[in-house]
Coordinates of C-alpha atoms in Angstrom, one line a residue:
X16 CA 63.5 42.7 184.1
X17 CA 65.6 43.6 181.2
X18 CA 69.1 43.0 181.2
X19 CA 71.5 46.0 182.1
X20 CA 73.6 47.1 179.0
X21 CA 76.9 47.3 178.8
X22 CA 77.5 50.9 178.4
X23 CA 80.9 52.9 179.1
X24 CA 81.3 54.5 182.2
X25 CA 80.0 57.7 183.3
X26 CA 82.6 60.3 183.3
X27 CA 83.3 61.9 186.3
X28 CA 83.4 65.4 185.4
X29 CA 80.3 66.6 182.7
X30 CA 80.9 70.3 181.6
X31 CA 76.8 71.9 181.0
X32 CA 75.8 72.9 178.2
X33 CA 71.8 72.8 178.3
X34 CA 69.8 73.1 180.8
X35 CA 65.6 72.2 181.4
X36 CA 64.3 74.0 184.0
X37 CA 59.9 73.4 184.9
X38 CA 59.2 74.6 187.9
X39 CA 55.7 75.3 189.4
X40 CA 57.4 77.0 192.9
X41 CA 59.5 79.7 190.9
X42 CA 61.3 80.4 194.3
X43 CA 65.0 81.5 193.0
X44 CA 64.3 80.9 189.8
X45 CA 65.9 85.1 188.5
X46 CA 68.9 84.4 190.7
X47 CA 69.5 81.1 189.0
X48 CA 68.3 80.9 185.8
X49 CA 71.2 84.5 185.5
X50 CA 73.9 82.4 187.3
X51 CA 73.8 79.3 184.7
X52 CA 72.9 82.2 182.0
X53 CA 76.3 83.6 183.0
X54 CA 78.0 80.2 183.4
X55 CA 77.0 79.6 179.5
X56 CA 74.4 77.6 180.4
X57 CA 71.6 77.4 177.4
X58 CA 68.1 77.6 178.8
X59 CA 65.0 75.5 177.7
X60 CA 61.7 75.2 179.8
X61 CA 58.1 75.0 179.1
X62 CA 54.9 77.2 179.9
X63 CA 54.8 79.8 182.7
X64 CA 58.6 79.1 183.5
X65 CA 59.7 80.3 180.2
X66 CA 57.7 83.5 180.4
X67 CA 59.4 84.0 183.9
X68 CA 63.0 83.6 182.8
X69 CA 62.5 85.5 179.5
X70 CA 60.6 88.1 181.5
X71 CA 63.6 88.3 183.5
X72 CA 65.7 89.7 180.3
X73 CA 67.1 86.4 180.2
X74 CA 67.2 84.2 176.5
X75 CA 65.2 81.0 177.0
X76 CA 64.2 78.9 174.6
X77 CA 60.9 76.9 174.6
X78 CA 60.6 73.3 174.5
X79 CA 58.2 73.1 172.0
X80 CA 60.6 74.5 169.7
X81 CA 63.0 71.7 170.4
X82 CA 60.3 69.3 169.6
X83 CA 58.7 71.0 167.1
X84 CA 55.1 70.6 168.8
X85 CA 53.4 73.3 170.7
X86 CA 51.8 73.1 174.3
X87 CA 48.7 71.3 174.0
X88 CA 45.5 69.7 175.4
X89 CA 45.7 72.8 177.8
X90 CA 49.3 72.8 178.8
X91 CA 48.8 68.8 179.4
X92 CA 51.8 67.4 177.1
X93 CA 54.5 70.1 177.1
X94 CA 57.3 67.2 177.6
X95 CA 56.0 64.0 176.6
X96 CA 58.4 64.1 173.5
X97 CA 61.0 61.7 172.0
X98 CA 63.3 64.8 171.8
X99 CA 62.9 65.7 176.0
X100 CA 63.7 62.5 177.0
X101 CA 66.0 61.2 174.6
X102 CA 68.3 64.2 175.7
X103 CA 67.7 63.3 179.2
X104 CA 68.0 59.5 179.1
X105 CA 70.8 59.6 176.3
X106 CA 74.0 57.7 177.6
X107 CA 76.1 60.3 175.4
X108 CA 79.3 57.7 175.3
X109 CA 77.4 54.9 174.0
X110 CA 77.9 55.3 170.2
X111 CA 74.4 54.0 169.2
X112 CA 72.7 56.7 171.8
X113 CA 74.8 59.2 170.3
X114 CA 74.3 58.2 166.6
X115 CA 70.3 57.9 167.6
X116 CA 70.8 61.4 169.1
X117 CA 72.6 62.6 165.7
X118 CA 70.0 61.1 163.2
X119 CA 67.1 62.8 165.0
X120 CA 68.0 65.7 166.1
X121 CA 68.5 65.5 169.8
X122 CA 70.8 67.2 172.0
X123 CA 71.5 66.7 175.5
X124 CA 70.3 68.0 178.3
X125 CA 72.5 68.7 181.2
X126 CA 70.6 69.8 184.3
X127 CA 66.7 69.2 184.9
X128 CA 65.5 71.5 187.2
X129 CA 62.4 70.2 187.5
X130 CA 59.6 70.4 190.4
X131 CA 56.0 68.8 190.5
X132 CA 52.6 70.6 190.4
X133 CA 51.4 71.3 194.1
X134 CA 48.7 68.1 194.2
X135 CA 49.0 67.5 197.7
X136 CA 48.6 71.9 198.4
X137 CA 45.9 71.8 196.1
X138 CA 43.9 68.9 197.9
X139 CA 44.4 70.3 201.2
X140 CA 43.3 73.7 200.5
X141 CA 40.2 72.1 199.5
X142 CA 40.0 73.1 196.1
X143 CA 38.0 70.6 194.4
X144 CA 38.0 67.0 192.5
X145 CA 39.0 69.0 189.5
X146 CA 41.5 71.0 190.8
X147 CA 43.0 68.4 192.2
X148 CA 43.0 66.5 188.7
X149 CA 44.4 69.0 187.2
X150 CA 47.5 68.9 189.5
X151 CA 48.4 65.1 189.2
X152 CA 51.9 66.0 187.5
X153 CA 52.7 63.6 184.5
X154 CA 55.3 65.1 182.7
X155 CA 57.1 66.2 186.0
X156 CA 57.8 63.1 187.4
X157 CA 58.5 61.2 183.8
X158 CA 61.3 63.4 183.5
X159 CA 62.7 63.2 187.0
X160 CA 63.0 59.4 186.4
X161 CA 64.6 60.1 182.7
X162 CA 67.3 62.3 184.3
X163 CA 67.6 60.3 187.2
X164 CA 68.3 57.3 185.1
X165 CA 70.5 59.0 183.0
X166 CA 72.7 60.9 186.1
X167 CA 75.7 59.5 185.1
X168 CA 74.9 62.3 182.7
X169 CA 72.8 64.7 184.0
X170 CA 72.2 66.9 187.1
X171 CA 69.0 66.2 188.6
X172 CA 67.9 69.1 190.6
X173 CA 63.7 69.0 192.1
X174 CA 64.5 72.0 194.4
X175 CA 66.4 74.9 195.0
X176 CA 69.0 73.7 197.6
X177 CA 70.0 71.1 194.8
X178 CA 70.5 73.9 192.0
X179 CA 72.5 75.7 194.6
X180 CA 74.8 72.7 194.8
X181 CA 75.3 72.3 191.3
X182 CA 76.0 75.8 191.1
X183 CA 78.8 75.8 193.6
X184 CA 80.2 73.2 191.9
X185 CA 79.8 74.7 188.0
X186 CA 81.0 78.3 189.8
X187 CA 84.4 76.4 191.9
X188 CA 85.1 73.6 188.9
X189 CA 82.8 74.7 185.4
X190 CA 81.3 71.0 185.6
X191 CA 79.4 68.7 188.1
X192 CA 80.3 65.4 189.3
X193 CA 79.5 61.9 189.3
X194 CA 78.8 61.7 192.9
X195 CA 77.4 65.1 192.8
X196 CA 75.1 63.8 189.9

């Protein structure tokens, strides 16, 4: 196990700027996709997502062109980038993560609203070996762990009732917490 690095303390209060949003269950997504719109909340997401929010009348950019790569291999790496995760695991008070950050480009990301493809639906509805292939999220759960590892730094929201919270608390205070994070 590597050693833990000594890295400054989180700060309490983190003010969004950018937030990821992949969902495959787009329950809520109008009402708050506008509400962190309207907060001045930047928008990045991948795929179907993006075509919802923009569809919406919303501005959205995709993720591929942060990273400068389209969707390939049939929507199979959307996120598996340096650039994603390096703005969801970088510890933005640590002067080498923020001078690695600088030198390549990254920015950070904020809020990861992320949810997972429906594997467990899509095997009980009997939809086939493939089908149920198809589903086994990869990029989903990578960048749960990225933002959860970074939350001293970033919201990590995998369903609605978590968005709602960090809205309450961007709406009552313009930033999120620690402990909320």
């Amino acid at each position: 196990m590597p050693a833990a690095p000594d890295f400054p303390p989180a700060p309490n209060r983190v003010a969004p700027k950018r937030a990821l949003i992949s969902l495959s269950d787009k329950t809520g997504l109008e009402d708050a996709a506008r509400a962190l719109h309207d907060l001045g909340v930047e928008l990045v997401s991948t795929g179907g997502t993006r075509a919802a929010i923009a569809g919406f009348g919303l501005p959205v950019k995709d993720v591929a062109d942060l990273t400068g790569f389209p969707e390939m291999m049939d929507g199979r790496v959307k996120t598996l980038h340096p650039v994603v995760h390096g703005g969801l695991l970088g510890v933005r008070d640590e002067p080498s993560h923020a001078a690695a950050m600088t030198e390549h480009g990254i920015g950070g990301i904020d809020i990861a609203w992320i949810d997972l493809y429906p594997f467990e639906a899509t095997v009980a509805s009997g939809g086939g070996f493939e089908a149920a292939v198809e589903n086994i999220d990869i990029g989903g759960p990578a960048m749960i762990r990225s933002a959860s590892k970074n939350h001293g730094y970033v919201a990590v929201c995998v369903d609605k009732d978590a968005v709602d919270q960090v809205l309450e608390a961007l709406k009552a205070d313009g930033a999120t917490t620690l402990e909320l994070r």
